[in-house]
mmCIF file of C-alpha atoms in Angstrom:
data_model
loop_
_atom_site.group_PDB
_atom_site.id
_atom_site.type_symbol
_atom_site.label_atom_id
_atom_site.label_comp_id
_atom_site.label_asym_id
_atom_site.label_seq_id
_atom_site.Cartn_x
_atom_site.Cartn_y
_atom_site.Cartn_z
ATOM 1 C CA MET A 25 0.214 0.105 -0.417
ATOM 2 C CA LYS A 26 3.202 2.119 0.582
ATOM 3 C CA VAL A 27 4.462 1.887 -2.695
ATOM 4 C CA LEU A 28 1.045 2.211 -4.342
ATOM 5 C CA LYS A 29 0.498 5.139 -2.205
ATOM 6 C CA ASN A 30 4.271 7.390 -3.834
ATOM 7 C CA ILE A 31 2.701 6.368 -6.951
ATOM 8 C CA VAL A 32 -0.728 7.504 -7.585
ATOM 9 C CA LEU A 33 -0.889 11.153 -4.992
ATOM 10 C CA PRO A 34 2.205 12.585 -6.989
ATOM 11 C CA LEU A 35 -0.427 11.879 -9.721
ATOM 12 C CA LEU A 36 -2.761 13.410 -8.225
ATOM 13 C CA LEU A 37 -1.181 16.386 -7.374
ATOM 14 C CA LEU A 38 0.660 16.639 -10.530
ATOM 15 C CA SER A 39 -3.042 16.467 -12.929
ATOM 16 C CA SER A 40 -4.066 19.292 -10.569
ATOM 17 C CA VAL A 41 -1.593 21.444 -11.427
ATOM 18 C CA SER A 42 -1.645 21.021 -15.029
ATOM 19 C CA ILE A 43 -5.294 21.144 -15.176
ATOM 20 C CA ASN A 44 -5.340 24.611 -12.894
ATOM 21 C CA ALA A 45 -3.439 26.454 -15.186
ATOM 22 C CA SER A 46 -4.857 25.255 -18.354
ATOM 23 C CA VAL A 47 -7.907 26.925 -16.967
ATOM 24 C CA GLN A 48 -6.497 29.826 -16.530
ATOM 25 C CA ASP A 49 -4.996 29.725 -19.918
ATOM 26 C CA LYS A 50 -8.233 29.941 -21.017
ATOM 27 C CA LEU A 51 -9.017 32.282 -18.739
ATOM 28 C CA GLU A 52 -7.015 34.784 -20.448
ATOM 29 C CA LEU A 53 -7.038 34.052 -24.128
ATOM 30 C CA ASN A 54 -10.471 34.670 -23.253
ATOM 31 C CA ASN A 55 -10.766 37.297 -26.814
ATOM 32 C CA ASN A 56 -9.548 34.911 -28.379
ATOM 33 C CA PRO A 57 -10.511 31.743 -29.669
ATOM 34 C CA VAL A 58 -8.302 29.921 -31.482
ATOM 35 C CA LYS A 59 -5.709 31.117 -30.437
ATOM 36 C CA ALA A 60 -7.106 29.948 -27.221
ATOM 37 C CA GLN A 61 -7.876 26.710 -28.230
ATOM 38 C CA THR A 62 -4.122 26.409 -30.138
ATOM 39 C CA ILE A 63 -2.046 26.921 -27.097
ATOM 40 C CA VAL A 64 -4.557 25.144 -24.998
ATOM 41 C CA LEU A 65 -4.235 21.449 -27.289
ATOM 42 C CA LYS A 66 -0.741 22.034 -27.424
ATOM 43 C CA GLU A 67 0.190 22.182 -22.793
ATOM 44 C CA SER A 68 -2.240 19.534 -22.802
ATOM 45 C CA LYS A 69 -0.635 16.438 -24.914
ATOM 46 C CA GLU A 70 3.388 18.649 -23.494
ATOM 47 C CA VAL A 71 1.187 17.650 -19.664
ATOM 48 C CA ASP A 72 0.376 14.153 -21.121
ATOM 49 C CA GLU A 73 3.819 13.177 -22.584
ATOM 50 C CA ASP A 74 5.271 14.601 -18.745
ATOM 51 C CA ILE A 75 2.277 12.689 -16.780
ATOM 52 C CA GLN A 76 3.414 9.971 -18.803
ATOM 53 C CA ALA A 77 6.821 9.663 -18.952
ATOM 54 C CA GLN A 78 6.784 10.329 -14.354
ATOM 55 C CA LEU A 79 4.261 7.700 -14.104
ATOM 56 C CA ASP A 80 6.428 4.982 -16.338
ATOM 57 C CA VAL A 81 9.526 6.400 -13.747
ATOM 58 C CA LEU A 82 7.165 5.438 -10.612
ATOM 59 C CA LEU A 83 5.987 1.895 -12.273
ATOM 60 C CA ASP A 84 9.245 0.758 -12.526
ATOM 61 C CA GLU A 85 10.394 2.142 -8.832
ATOM 62 C CA PHE A 86 7.234 -0.484 -8.442
ATOM 63 C CA MET A 87 8.766 -2.848 -10.688
ATOM 64 C CA GLU A 88 11.395 -2.720 -9.461
ATOM 65 C CA GLU A 89 10.483 -3.073 -5.384
ATOM 66 C CA LEU A 90 8.304 -6.123 -5.999
ATOM 67 C CA ASP A 91 11.673 -8.264 -8.580
ATOM 68 C CA LYS A 92 13.563 -7.352 -4.575
ATOM 69 C CA THR A 93 10.382 -8.698 -2.259
ATOM 70 C CA ALA A 94 9.970 -11.503 -4.136
ATOM 71 C CA TYR A 95 14.058 -12.737 -4.804
ATOM 72 C CA MET A 96 14.455 -11.619 -1.026
ATOM 73 C CA ILE A 97 10.987 -14.179 -0.443
ATOM 74 C CA THR A 98 12.987 -16.552 -1.935
ATOM 75 C CA ASP A 99 16.297 -16.304 -0.046
ATOM 76 C CA ASP A 100 14.434 -16.821 2.560
ATOM 77 C CA ILE A 101 12.526 -20.255 1.735
ATOM 78 C CA LEU A 102 16.388 -21.258 0.264
ATOM 79 C CA SER A 103 17.529 -20.295 3.436
ATOM 80 C CA THR A 104 16.035 -22.298 5.361
ATOM 81 C CA ALA A 105 16.107 -25.400 3.092
ATOM 82 C CA PHE A 106 19.804 -25.476 4.248
ATOM 83 C CA ASP A 107 19.034 -25.357 7.312
ATOM 84 C CA TYR A 108 18.053 -28.997 7.093
ATOM 85 C CA GLU A 109 21.272 -30.014 4.760
ATOM 86 C CA GLY A 110 22.674 -33.174 6.473
ATOM 87 C CA VAL A 111 19.003 -34.236 8.049
ATOM 88 C CA ARG A 112 18.757 -37.610 8.047
ATOM 89 C CA TYR A 113 15.623 -38.267 6.098
ATOM 90 C CA ARG A 114 12.410 -39.810 7.457
ATOM 91 C CA TYR A 115 9.191 -40.617 6.665
ATOM 92 C CA GLY A 116 6.987 -38.810 7.991
ATOM 93 C CA GLY A 117 9.218 -36.430 8.969
ATOM 94 C CA THR A 118 9.649 -32.547 9.673
ATOM 95 C CA SER A 119 11.903 -32.103 12.505
ATOM 96 C CA TYR A 120 15.800 -31.991 12.416
ATOM 97 C CA SER A 121 16.053 -35.956 13.615
ATOM 98 C CA GLY A 122 14.605 -36.266 9.968
ATOM 99 C CA ILE A 123 12.325 -34.611 7.343
ATOM 100 C CA ASP A 124 11.051 -36.180 3.960
ATOM 101 C CA CYS A 125 10.453 -34.528 0.888
ATOM 102 C CA SER A 126 7.114 -33.138 1.068
ATOM 103 C CA GLY A 127 8.408 -32.362 5.476
ATOM 104 C CA LEU A 128 10.431 -30.054 3.741
ATOM 105 C CA ILE A 129 9.396 -28.194 2.016
ATOM 106 C CA VAL A 130 5.976 -27.546 3.560
ATOM 107 C CA ASN A 131 8.991 -26.143 6.669
ATOM 108 C CA ALA A 132 10.823 -24.584 3.835
ATOM 109 C CA PHE A 133 7.711 -22.606 2.997
ATOM 110 C CA ALA A 134 6.152 -21.821 6.406
ATOM 111 C CA ASN A 135 6.541 -18.407 6.264
ATOM 112 C CA THR A 136 4.837 -16.701 3.732
ATOM 113 C CA ASP A 137 1.500 -16.747 3.031
ATOM 114 C CA LEU A 138 1.061 -20.144 1.675
ATOM 115 C CA ASN A 139 -0.217 -23.138 3.042
ATOM 116 C CA LEU A 140 1.245 -25.681 1.079
ATOM 117 C CA PRO A 141 0.098 -29.939 0.944
ATOM 118 C CA ARG A 142 1.291 -32.418 3.106
ATOM 119 C CA THR A 143 2.057 -34.929 0.913
ATOM 120 C CA SER A 144 5.044 -34.731 -2.920
ATOM 121 C CA ARG A 145 1.491 -35.442 -4.932
ATOM 122 C CA ASP A 146 -1.043 -32.825 -3.490
ATOM 123 C CA LEU A 147 2.326 -30.555 -3.891
ATOM 124 C CA ALA A 148 1.908 -31.918 -7.690
ATOM 125 C CA ARG A 149 -1.042 -29.519 -8.030
ATOM 126 C CA VAL A 150 0.124 -25.830 -6.865
ATOM 127 C CA GLY A 151 0.724 -23.268 -8.678
ATOM 128 C CA GLU A 152 1.613 -23.227 -12.510
ATOM 129 C CA LYS A 153 3.580 -25.527 -14.544
ATOM 130 C CA VAL A 154 7.016 -24.020 -16.657
ATOM 131 C CA LYS A 155 8.691 -25.613 -18.962
ATOM 132 C CA LYS A 156 12.393 -26.258 -17.486
ATOM 133 C CA SER A 157 13.802 -24.057 -19.667
ATOM 134 C CA LYS A 158 11.971 -20.899 -17.808
ATOM 135 C CA ALA A 159 12.870 -22.575 -14.314
ATOM 136 C CA LYS A 160 13.755 -20.307 -11.919
ATOM 137 C CA LYS A 161 15.703 -20.536 -8.092
ATOM 138 C CA GLY A 162 11.858 -21.093 -5.270
ATOM 139 C CA ASP A 163 10.717 -23.484 -8.444
ATOM 140 C CA LEU A 164 9.451 -26.991 -6.581
ATOM 141 C CA ILE A 165 10.974 -29.967 -9.080
ATOM 142 C CA PHE A 166 8.918 -32.916 -9.094
ATOM 143 C CA PHE A 167 10.082 -36.985 -10.450
ATOM 144 C CA ASN A 168 8.464 -39.967 -11.050
ATOM 145 C CA THR A 169 10.607 -42.248 -8.214
ATOM 146 C CA ARG A 170 7.804 -45.502 -7.311
ATOM 147 C CA GLY A 171 6.606 -46.285 -10.795
ATOM 148 C CA ASN A 172 3.395 -44.903 -11.691
ATOM 149 C CA ARG A 173 2.672 -40.846 -10.095
ATOM 150 C CA ILE A 174 4.955 -38.287 -8.185
ATOM 151 C CA SER A 175 6.304 -38.749 -5.382
ATOM 152 C CA HIS A 176 9.586 -36.702 -4.755
ATOM 153 C CA VAL A 177 10.225 -33.188 -4.764
ATOM 154 C CA GLY A 178 12.571 -30.105 -3.995
ATOM 155 C CA ILE A 179 13.211 -26.625 -4.333
ATOM 156 C CA ILE A 180 15.373 -25.120 -6.896
ATOM 157 C CA THR A 181 18.456 -23.798 -5.880
ATOM 158 C CA GLU A 182 20.072 -22.274 -9.591
ATOM 159 C CA VAL A 183 18.894 -22.746 -12.872
ATOM 160 C CA THR A 184 22.243 -22.517 -15.457
ATOM 161 C CA PRO A 185 21.447 -23.245 -19.232
ATOM 162 C CA ASP A 186 22.437 -26.599 -19.178
ATOM 163 C CA ASP A 187 22.025 -27.862 -15.024
ATOM 164 C CA ILE A 188 19.492 -27.092 -12.657
ATOM 165 C CA LYS A 189 20.368 -28.069 -9.255
ATOM 166 C CA PHE A 190 18.091 -28.780 -6.321
ATOM 167 C CA ILE A 191 17.498 -29.353 -2.739
ATOM 168 C CA HIS A 192 15.531 -32.132 -1.574
ATOM 169 C CA SER A 193 15.403 -35.197 1.043
ATOM 170 C CA SER A 194 16.730 -38.733 -0.653
ATOM 171 C CA THR A 195 15.713 -41.830 1.395
ATOM 172 C CA SER A 196 19.448 -42.977 1.618
ATOM 173 C CA ARG A 197 21.075 -39.347 2.136
ATOM 174 C CA GLY A 198 19.100 -37.344 3.861
ATOM 175 C CA VAL A 199 18.725 -33.312 2.701
ATOM 176 C CA ILE A 200 20.890 -32.505 0.054
ATOM 177 C CA VAL A 201 21.409 -31.400 -3.100
ATOM 178 C CA SER A 202 21.526 -32.428 -6.260
ATOM 179 C CA SER A 203 21.467 -32.232 -10.599
ATOM 180 C CA ILE A 204 18.908 -32.572 -12.600
ATOM 181 C CA ASN A 205 21.685 -34.095 -14.881
ATOM 182 C CA GLU A 206 22.082 -37.288 -13.044
ATOM 183 C CA ASN A 207 20.785 -39.860 -13.972
ATOM 184 C CA TYR A 208 18.036 -40.908 -11.470
ATOM 185 C CA TYR A 209 17.351 -37.605 -11.591
ATOM 186 C CA LYS A 210 17.445 -36.972 -14.950
ATOM 187 C CA ARG A 211 14.640 -40.619 -15.977
ATOM 188 C CA ARG A 212 12.425 -40.563 -13.372
ATOM 189 C CA PHE A 213 11.610 -35.670 -13.847
ATOM 190 C CA VAL A 214 7.810 -35.116 -14.375
ATOM 191 C CA GLN A 215 7.660 -31.060 -13.819
ATOM 192 C CA ILE A 216 8.397 -27.971 -12.526
ATOM 193 C CA ASN A 217 5.362 -25.857 -10.820
ATOM 194 C CA ARG A 218 6.254 -22.268 -9.800
ATOM 195 C CA VAL A 219 4.090 -21.342 -6.226
ATOM 196 C CA LEU A 220 5.293 -18.214 -5.450
ATOM 197 C CA SER A 221 4.020 -15.187 -7.792
ATOM 198 C CA ASP A 222 5.331 -13.742 -9.992
ATOM 199 C CA ASN A 223 4.379 -10.387 -9.770
#
């Protein structure tokens, strides 16, 4: 709300000043309607262009603030996930004494306003599916490790042109960072979901 006020209030003040100036010009040029109309139209166009330019600047600043907020949220999620690095796998676990893959996701996102489900299968229904080429840090990545359905999930930690890395709780090694290029995960990859809004 504070950012929106910073955008709207200056725009309203600018519009008010511009309108008052245009009215005053029209009154002073009342004896020459044609000239008055030409000047008013010219000044109106200049005012519109000035308002648009200032509005563009304010909107750019607003979008930059949104981007910063999104990056901060993603970093906070990944920081929480990395706090569990090295913790052993435990089915149904949600603590430092043992945690499973979906438990890691739920805990990592605990400080956001998202109410995520507790299983990888249900998590796969949340958010928007994105292509590998569009993957970003903070996206969820899903795998089929049991033959016929999604059964494993991780959080993407790094994206490069030829690789995607993710943190997850593996049944054999606990919470680790893996690569989608590893044969095991390459063969079992299913989808990537974006649960954090781009805006």
